[in-house]
Amino acid sequence: MTVGTREDLRQCTDMRDVQGFRRNAQAVASHVCRVQEHRWVNARYKYLRLESDTGLASVTFPGQFYQLKCPVTEASQPFLLRPMSVYGTGPGAGGIQFLYNVTGTGTRALAELRVGDTMQIVGPLGNTFTIQPAFRRILLVARGVGLATLAPVVRAAASAGTNIVAVMSARMPADLMRDEFLGDAPADVHCVYDSNGSSAVDRVEILVRRLLTEQPADAVYTCGSQRLLMLLQRVLGDFPDVLGEVAMEQHMACGMGVCLSCVRLFDRDGSKQFLRVCRDGPVFPIRDVVGEVQYG
Ligand SMILES: Cc1cc2nc3c(=O)[nH]c(=O)nc-3n(C[C@H](O)[C@H](O)[C@H](O)COP(=O)(O)OP(=O)(O)OC[C@H]3O[C@@H](n4cnc5c(N)ncnc54)[C@H](O)[C@@H]3O)c2cc1C
């Protein structure tokens, strides 16, 4: 797959707002970046910091993602670009950061990049989380790679002085990446693990209901687990005034709304619609997600 030029991309994107979610399609472009930092943060996840000559930081918002052109190595020949949420921006106007799980062909090849190498990325793509400076408290429910996607929300809330409550779910304590998620942001943190059973859906549901009752939140954000998403949808049914948003991770090819490989079914006020996760999302209202669908 070849990557379009800035002009190509301009022609196939526009500036529409979909359901009030912010998007900045006019900023989408292909960037050649240098690897500035690349290291393991634990046995499965790597942190990647790139520098481009263009001012990516000022046009990239929490929830958005880039398509990464992973290098071709002897062992791995990734064909499609791989979508990765923006984990952070900076330092400097051209800095962009990712936190990724090394799982398959593309990310194994990505993991081989060395400081000083160059790579191509396309973005910023997709819409952003709704984060209002007026919010007094937010609740974040993150699992696995979801914390890479939600980390910019933590930073935005912390700099706005918004109180943060976080439920972090992981297979075991070694997988949690608490520092990578929260940095030095003040937060009331609740960690749950598969290894001791505390991440079981019924136990997390009790925890989330208690947190929303005792520490009312203006918004709930989640990413990284279909089970947690459906749990939150159920819980939010009893908290109608709380905004709920999820960043969906769906297999995708083009990342720009053309190939339709990432469509999912949503229910907007009783109207069933297939939407493209890459172009209409990846951030959607939690209440709109339709679970348990067999796609043809
Ligand atoms: C909008 C978006 C943001 C994402 N952000 C991050 C991120 O910040 N960090 C991160 O580690 N991962 C993220 N992902 C998932 C990431 O794109 C996949 O893990 C990656 O493409 C896998 O490529 P691979 O070639 O290494 O693995 P493959 O060999 O293609 O697959 C390995 C495993 O990854 C799963 N997978 C592959 N593609 C996707 C996908 N698009 N979505 C979900 N699972 C997938 C497969 O089911 C399989 O279990 C994101 C996905 C989307 C759609």
CSV table of C-alpha atoms and ligand atoms in Angstrom, one decimal:
chain,number,residue,atom,x,y,z
A,1,MET,CA,0.0,0.0,0.0
A,2,THR,CA,1.4,3.4,-0.9
A,3,VAL,CA,0.8,6.3,1.3
A,4,GLY,CA,-0.9,9.4,-0.2
A,5,THR,CA,0.7,12.7,-0.4
A,6,ARG,CA,-0.5,15.6,1.8
A,7,GLU,CA,-2.6,16.8,-1.2
A,8,ASP,CA,-4.1,13.4,-1.8
A,9,LEU,CA,-5.1,13.2,1.8
A,10,ARG,CA,-6.6,16.7,1.8
A,11,GLN,CA,-8.8,15.6,-1.1
A,12,CYS,CA,-10.2,12.6,0.6
A,13,THR,CA,-10.8,14.2,4.0
A,14,ASP,CA,-13.0,17.0,5.2
A,15,MET,CA,-13.7,18.9,8.3
A,16,ARG,CA,-17.1,17.6,9.3
A,17,ASP,CA,-18.0,17.2,12.9
A,18,VAL,CA,-19.7,13.9,13.5
A,19,GLN,CA,-22.1,14.0,16.5
A,20,GLY,CA,-20.1,16.8,18.1
A,21,PHE,CA,-16.9,14.9,18.3
A,22,ARG,CA,-13.9,17.0,17.3
A,23,ARG,CA,-11.9,16.1,14.3
A,24,ASN,CA,-9.2,17.9,12.4
A,25,ALA,CA,-9.1,16.0,9.1
A,26,GLN,CA,-7.4,19.0,7.4
A,27,ALA,CA,-4.2,18.2,9.5
A,28,VAL,CA,-3.9,14.6,8.1
A,29,ALA,CA,-0.6,14.1,6.3
A,30,SER,CA,2.2,11.6,5.8
A,31,HIS,CA,5.3,12.3,8.0
A,32,VAL,CA,8.8,11.0,7.8
A,33,CYS,CA,10.0,10.7,11.4
A,34,ARG,CA,13.3,9.9,13.1
A,35,VAL,CA,13.4,7.5,16.0
A,36,GLN,CA,14.6,9.5,19.1
A,37,GLU,CA,13.9,6.9,21.8
A,38,HIS,CA,12.8,3.3,21.7
A,39,ARG,CA,12.8,1.0,24.8
A,40,TRP,CA,11.0,-1.8,26.5
A,41,VAL,CA,8.9,-0.7,29.4
A,42,ASN,CA,8.2,-4.3,30.4
A,43,ALA,CA,8.3,-7.8,28.8
A,44,ARG,CA,5.6,-7.0,26.2
A,45,TYR,CA,5.4,-3.3,25.7
A,46,LYS,CA,7.7,-0.8,24.0
A,47,TYR,CA,7.8,3.0,24.2
A,48,LEU,CA,8.6,4.8,20.9
A,49,ARG,CA,9.4,8.4,20.6
A,50,LEU,CA,9.6,10.0,17.1
A,51,GLU,CA,10.5,13.4,15.8
A,52,SER,CA,9.1,14.9,12.7
A,53,ASP,CA,10.0,18.1,10.9
A,54,THR,CA,6.3,19.1,11.0
A,55,GLY,CA,4.4,20.4,14.1
A,56,LEU,CA,2.5,17.2,15.0
A,57,ALA,CA,2.1,18.1,18.6
A,58,SER,CA,-0.2,21.0,18.1
A,59,VAL,CA,-2.6,19.1,15.7
A,60,THR,CA,-2.9,15.9,17.7
A,61,PHE,CA,-5.5,15.4,20.3
A,62,PRO,CA,-6.4,12.7,22.9
A,63,GLY,CA,-8.0,9.6,21.3
A,64,GLN,CA,-6.5,10.2,17.8
A,65,PHE,CA,-4.2,7.7,16.2
A,66,TYR,CA,-1.6,7.4,13.5
A,67,GLN,CA,-1.1,4.6,10.9
A,68,LEU,CA,2.5,3.4,11.3
A,69,LYS,CA,4.4,2.0,8.4
A,70,CYS,CA,6.3,-0.8,10.1
A,71,PRO,CA,9.7,-1.7,8.6
A,72,VAL,CA,10.2,-4.8,6.5
A,73,THR,CA,12.7,-7.1,8.2
A,74,GLU,CA,14.1,-10.5,7.3
A,75,ALA,CA,11.6,-12.2,9.7
A,76,SER,CA,8.6,-9.9,9.2
A,77,GLN,CA,7.1,-8.4,6.1
A,78,PRO,CA,4.1,-6.3,7.2
A,79,PHE,CA,2.0,-5.1,4.3
A,80,LEU,CA,-0.7,-2.8,5.8
A,81,LEU,CA,0.1,0.2,8.1
A,82,ARG,CA,-0.7,-0.5,11.7
A,83,PRO,CA,-3.0,1.9,13.8
A,84,MET,CA,-1.5,3.2,17.0
A,85,SER,CA,-3.1,5.7,19.4
A,86,VAL,CA,-1.1,8.7,20.3
A,87,TYR,CA,0.4,8.1,23.8
A,88,GLY,CA,1.9,11.6,24.0
A,89,THR,CA,3.3,14.5,22.1
A,90,GLY,CA,6.5,16.5,22.5
A,91,PRO,CA,9.1,17.4,23.6
A,92,GLY,CA,9.0,20.1,21.0
A,93,ALA,CA,6.6,20.7,18.2
A,94,GLY,CA,7.5,17.6,16.2
A,95,GLY,CA,7.6,15.0,19.0
A,96,ILE,CA,5.1,12.1,19.0
A,97,GLN,CA,5.0,9.1,21.3
A,98,PHE,CA,3.5,5.6,21.1
A,99,LEU,CA,3.3,2.8,23.6
A,100,TYR,CA,2.7,-0.5,21.9
A,101,ASN,CA,2.3,-4.2,22.6
A,102,VAL,CA,4.6,-6.4,20.6
A,103,THR,CA,2.1,-9.0,19.3
A,104,GLY,CA,2.5,-9.9,15.6
A,105,THR,CA,4.2,-9.3,12.3
A,106,GLY,CA,3.9,-5.5,12.3
A,107,THR,CA,4.8,-4.7,15.9
A,108,ARG,CA,7.6,-7.3,15.9
A,109,ALA,CA,9.1,-5.5,12.9
A,110,LEU,CA,8.5,-2.1,14.6
A,111,ALA,CA,10.3,-3.4,17.7
A,112,GLU,CA,13.5,-3.7,15.6
A,113,LEU,CA,13.8,0.1,14.9
A,114,ARG,CA,16.8,1.7,16.3
A,115,VAL,CA,17.5,5.3,17.5
A,116,GLY,CA,18.4,7.3,14.4
A,117,ASP,CA,16.3,5.2,12.0
A,118,THR,CA,13.5,6.8,10.0
A,119,MET,CA,9.9,5.7,9.6
A,120,GLN,CA,6.7,6.9,8.0
A,121,ILE,CA,3.5,7.7,9.8
A,122,VAL,CA,0.2,9.0,8.6
A,123,GLY,CA,-2.1,11.1,10.7
A,124,PRO,CA,-3.5,12.4,13.0
A,125,LEU,CA,-6.5,10.2,12.2
A,126,GLY,CA,-9.9,9.9,13.8
A,127,ASN,CA,-11.8,12.0,16.3
A,128,THR,CA,-11.0,12.9,19.9
A,129,PHE,CA,-12.4,12.4,23.4
A,130,THR,CA,-14.7,15.1,24.7
A,131,ILE,CA,-12.8,16.6,27.6
A,132,GLN,CA,-14.5,19.7,29.1
A,133,PRO,CA,-12.3,22.0,31.3
A,134,ALA,CA,-15.5,22.4,33.5
A,135,PHE,CA,-15.5,18.7,34.5
A,136,ARG,CA,-14.8,18.4,38.2
A,137,ARG,CA,-14.1,14.6,38.2
A,138,ILE,CA,-13.6,11.9,35.6
A,139,LEU,CA,-13.4,8.1,35.9
A,140,LEU,CA,-11.0,6.2,33.6
A,141,VAL,CA,-11.4,2.4,33.2
A,142,ALA,CA,-8.4,1.0,31.3
A,143,ARG,CA,-7.0,-2.3,30.4
A,144,GLY,CA,-4.0,-3.5,28.4
A,145,VAL,CA,-3.1,-1.2,25.5
A,146,GLY,CA,-6.1,0.9,26.4
A,147,LEU,CA,-4.0,2.8,28.8
A,148,ALA,CA,-1.8,4.1,26.0
A,149,THR,CA,-4.9,5.6,24.4
A,150,LEU,CA,-6.2,7.0,27.7
A,151,ALA,CA,-2.9,8.4,29.0
A,152,PRO,CA,-3.4,11.7,27.1
A,153,VAL,CA,-6.8,12.1,28.8
A,154,VAL,CA,-5.0,11.8,32.2
A,155,ARG,CA,-2.6,14.5,31.2
A,156,ALA,CA,-5.3,16.8,29.9
A,157,ALA,CA,-7.4,16.3,33.0
A,158,ALA,CA,-4.5,16.8,35.3
A,159,SER,CA,-3.5,20.1,33.7
A,160,ALA,CA,-7.1,21.3,33.9
A,161,GLY,CA,-7.2,20.5,37.6
A,162,THR,CA,-9.9,17.8,37.1
A,163,ASN,CA,-10.0,15.1,39.7
A,164,ILE,CA,-9.1,11.7,38.3
A,165,VAL,CA,-10.3,8.3,39.5
A,166,ALA,CA,-8.8,5.4,37.6
A,167,VAL,CA,-9.6,1.7,37.5
A,168,MET,CA,-6.6,-0.1,36.0
A,169,SER,CA,-7.1,-3.8,34.9
A,170,ALA,CA,-4.2,-6.1,34.0
A,171,ARG,CA,-3.4,-9.8,33.9
A,172,MET,CA,-1.0,-9.4,36.8
A,173,PRO,CA,0.8,-6.6,38.6
A,174,ALA,CA,3.9,-6.8,36.3
A,175,ASP,CA,1.7,-5.9,33.4
A,176,LEU,CA,0.0,-2.8,34.9
A,177,MET,CA,2.2,0.1,33.7
A,178,ARG,CA,0.9,2.4,36.4
A,179,ASP,CA,3.7,5.0,36.0
A,180,GLU,CA,3.3,5.0,32.2
A,181,PHE,CA,-0.4,5.6,32.6
A,182,LEU,CA,-0.5,8.2,35.3
A,183,GLY,CA,2.9,9.8,35.4
A,184,ASP,CA,2.8,12.2,38.3
A,185,ALA,CA,-0.9,13.1,37.9
A,186,PRO,CA,-2.8,13.0,41.2
A,187,ALA,CA,-5.3,10.2,41.0
A,188,ASP,CA,-7.4,7.8,43.1
A,189,VAL,CA,-6.3,4.5,41.6
A,190,HIS,CA,-7.9,1.1,41.9
A,191,CYS,CA,-5.9,-1.8,40.4
A,192,VAL,CA,-7.6,-5.1,39.5
A,193,TYR,CA,-5.9,-8.3,38.3
A,194,ASP,CA,-6.8,-11.5,36.6
A,195,SER,CA,-4.2,-13.2,38.8
A,196,ASN,CA,-6.2,-12.7,42.0
A,197,GLY,CA,-9.7,-12.6,40.4
A,198,SER,CA,-10.3,-8.9,41.3
A,199,SER,CA,-10.7,-8.1,37.5
A,200,ALA,CA,-13.8,-10.4,37.2
A,201,VAL,CA,-16.6,-8.4,35.6
A,202,ASP,CA,-19.0,-8.8,38.6
A,203,ARG,CA,-16.4,-7.5,41.0
A,204,VAL,CA,-15.4,-4.5,38.7
A,205,GLU,CA,-19.1,-3.7,38.3
A,206,ILE,CA,-19.5,-3.4,42.1
A,207,LEU,CA,-16.4,-1.2,42.3
A,208,VAL,CA,-17.4,1.1,39.4
A,209,ARG,CA,-20.9,1.5,40.8
A,210,ARG,CA,-19.5,2.4,44.3
A,211,LEU,CA,-17.0,4.9,42.8
A,212,LEU,CA,-19.7,6.6,40.7
A,213,THR,CA,-22.0,6.8,43.7
A,214,GLU,CA,-19.4,8.0,46.3
A,215,GLN,CA,-17.3,10.2,43.9
A,216,PRO,CA,-19.7,11.4,41.2
A,217,ALA,CA,-18.0,11.8,37.9
A,218,ASP,CA,-18.9,14.1,35.0
A,219,ALA,CA,-17.5,11.6,32.5
A,220,VAL,CA,-16.3,8.0,32.1
A,221,TYR,CA,-13.7,7.0,29.5
A,222,THR,CA,-12.6,3.5,28.6
A,223,CYS,CA,-10.4,1.6,26.2
A,224,GLY,CA,-8.9,-1.8,25.9
A,225,SER,CA,-11.6,-4.3,26.9
A,226,GLN,CA,-14.9,-5.3,25.3
A,227,ARG,CA,-16.0,-6.8,28.6
A,228,LEU,CA,-15.3,-3.6,30.5
A,229,LEU,CA,-17.0,-1.6,27.8
A,230,MET,CA,-20.2,-3.6,28.0
A,231,LEU,CA,-20.1,-3.5,31.8
A,232,LEU,CA,-19.8,0.3,31.7
A,233,GLN,CA,-22.7,0.5,29.2
A,234,ARG,CA,-24.8,-1.4,31.8
A,235,VAL,CA,-23.7,0.7,34.7
A,236,LEU,CA,-24.2,4.1,32.9
A,237,GLY,CA,-27.8,3.1,32.3
A,238,ASP,CA,-28.2,4.0,36.0
A,239,PHE,CA,-26.2,7.2,35.8
A,240,PRO,CA,-27.9,9.1,32.9
A,241,ASP,CA,-26.1,12.4,33.5
A,242,VAL,CA,-22.6,10.9,33.1
A,243,LEU,CA,-20.9,11.2,29.7
A,244,GLY,CA,-19.5,7.9,28.6
A,245,GLU,CA,-16.9,7.5,25.8
A,246,VAL,CA,-14.9,4.6,24.5
A,247,ALA,CA,-12.0,4.4,22.1
A,248,MET,CA,-12.6,1.3,20.0
A,249,GLU,CA,-9.8,-0.9,18.7
A,250,GLN,CA,-10.9,-2.6,15.6
A,251,HIS,CA,-8.9,-4.3,12.9
A,252,MET,CA,-8.5,-1.8,10.0
A,253,ALA,CA,-6.7,-1.4,6.8
A,254,CYS,CA,-6.7,2.1,5.3
A,255,GLY,CA,-7.5,4.0,8.5
A,256,MET,CA,-9.2,6.8,6.5
A,257,GLY,CA,-12.7,5.5,5.9
A,258,VAL,CA,-12.3,4.2,2.4
A,259,CYS,CA,-11.9,0.4,2.7
A,260,LEU,CA,-14.8,-0.1,5.2
A,261,SER,CA,-13.0,-3.0,6.9
A,262,CYS,CA,-13.5,-1.5,10.4
A,263,VAL,CA,-17.3,-1.0,10.4
A,264,ARG,CA,-19.1,-1.7,13.6
A,265,LEU,CA,-22.8,-1.6,14.5
A,266,PHE,CA,-24.0,1.3,16.7
A,267,ASP,CA,-27.4,2.3,18.0
A,268,ARG,CA,-27.9,6.1,18.0
A,269,ASP,CA,-31.2,6.8,19.7
A,270,GLY,CA,-32.9,3.7,18.3
A,271,SER,CA,-31.4,4.1,14.8
A,272,LYS,CA,-29.0,1.3,14.0
A,273,GLN,CA,-26.0,2.4,11.9
A,274,PHE,CA,-22.8,0.8,10.7
A,275,LEU,CA,-20.0,3.3,11.3
A,276,ARG,CA,-16.3,3.2,10.5
A,277,VAL,CA,-14.2,3.0,13.6
A,278,CYS,CA,-11.3,4.8,11.8
A,279,ARG,CA,-13.2,7.7,10.3
A,280,ASP,CA,-16.4,8.1,12.4
A,281,GLY,CA,-14.4,7.2,15.6
A,282,PRO,CA,-12.4,5.7,17.1
A,283,VAL,CA,-14.1,7.5,20.0
A,284,PHE,CA,-17.8,6.7,20.4
A,285,PRO,CA,-20.4,7.2,23.1
A,286,ILE,CA,-20.4,4.1,25.3
A,287,ARG,CA,-24.2,4.0,25.2
A,288,ASP,CA,-24.2,3.7,21.4
A,289,VAL,CA,-22.1,0.5,21.1
A,290,VAL,CA,-23.9,-2.6,20.1
A,291,GLY,CA,-22.2,-5.7,21.5
A,292,GLU,CA,-22.4,-9.4,20.5
A,293,VAL,CA,-22.9,-8.9,16.7
A,294,GLN,CA,-22.0,-11.5,14.1
A,295,TYR,CA,-20.6,-9.5,11.2
A,296,GLY,CA,-21.1,-11.2,7.8
B,1,LIG,C1,-7.4,3.1,16.7
B,1,LIG,C2,-6.5,2.0,17.2
B,1,LIG,C3,-5.5,2.4,18.1
B,1,LIG,C4,-4.6,1.4,18.6
B,1,LIG,N1,-3.7,1.8,19.5
B,1,LIG,C5,-2.8,0.9,20.0
B,1,LIG,C6,-1.8,1.3,20.9
B,1,LIG,O1,-1.7,2.5,21.3
B,1,LIG,N2,-1.0,0.4,21.4
B,1,LIG,C7,-1.0,-0.9,20.9
B,1,LIG,O2,-0.2,-1.7,21.4
B,1,LIG,N3,-2.0,-1.3,20.1
B,1,LIG,C8,-2.9,-0.4,19.6
B,1,LIG,N4,-3.8,-0.8,18.7
B,1,LIG,C9,-3.8,-2.2,18.2
B,1,LIG,C10,-2.7,-2.4,17.2
B,1,LIG,O3,-3.1,-1.7,16.0
B,1,LIG,C11,-2.5,-3.9,16.8
B,1,LIG,O4,-2.0,-4.5,18.0
B,1,LIG,C12,-1.5,-4.0,15.7
B,1,LIG,O5,-2.0,-3.5,14.5
B,1,LIG,C13,-1.1,-5.4,15.6
B,1,LIG,O6,-0.3,-5.6,14.5
B,1,LIG,P1,0.7,-6.8,14.3
B,1,LIG,O7,1.0,-6.9,12.9
B,1,LIG,O8,1.8,-6.8,15.3
B,1,LIG,O9,-0.2,-8.0,14.8
B,1,LIG,P2,-1.1,-9.0,13.9
B,1,LIG,O10,-0.2,-10.1,13.5
B,1,LIG,O11,-1.8,-8.3,12.9
B,1,LIG,O12,-2.0,-9.4,15.1
B,1,LIG,C14,-1.5,-9.8,16.4
B,1,LIG,C15,-2.7,-9.7,17.4
B,1,LIG,O13,-3.1,-8.3,17.4
B,1,LIG,C16,-4.5,-8.2,17.1
B,1,LIG,N5,-4.8,-7.1,16.3
B,1,LIG,C17,-4.3,-6.8,15.0
B,1,LIG,N6,-4.7,-5.7,14.5
B,1,LIG,C18,-5.5,-5.1,15.5
B,1,LIG,C19,-6.3,-3.9,15.5
B,1,LIG,N7,-6.3,-3.0,14.5
B,1,LIG,N8,-7.0,-3.7,16.7
B,1,LIG,C20,-7.0,-4.6,17.7
B,1,LIG,N9,-6.3,-5.8,17.7
B,1,LIG,C21,-5.6,-6.0,16.6
B,1,LIG,C22,-4.8,-9.6,16.4
B,1,LIG,O14,-6.2,-10.0,16.6
B,1,LIG,C23,-3.9,-10.5,17.0
B,1,LIG,O15,-4.4,-11.0,18.3
B,1,LIG,C24,-4.7,0.1,18.2
B,1,LIG,C25,-5.7,-0.3,17.2
B,1,LIG,C26,-6.6,0.7,16.8
B,1,LIG,C27,-7.6,0.3,15.8
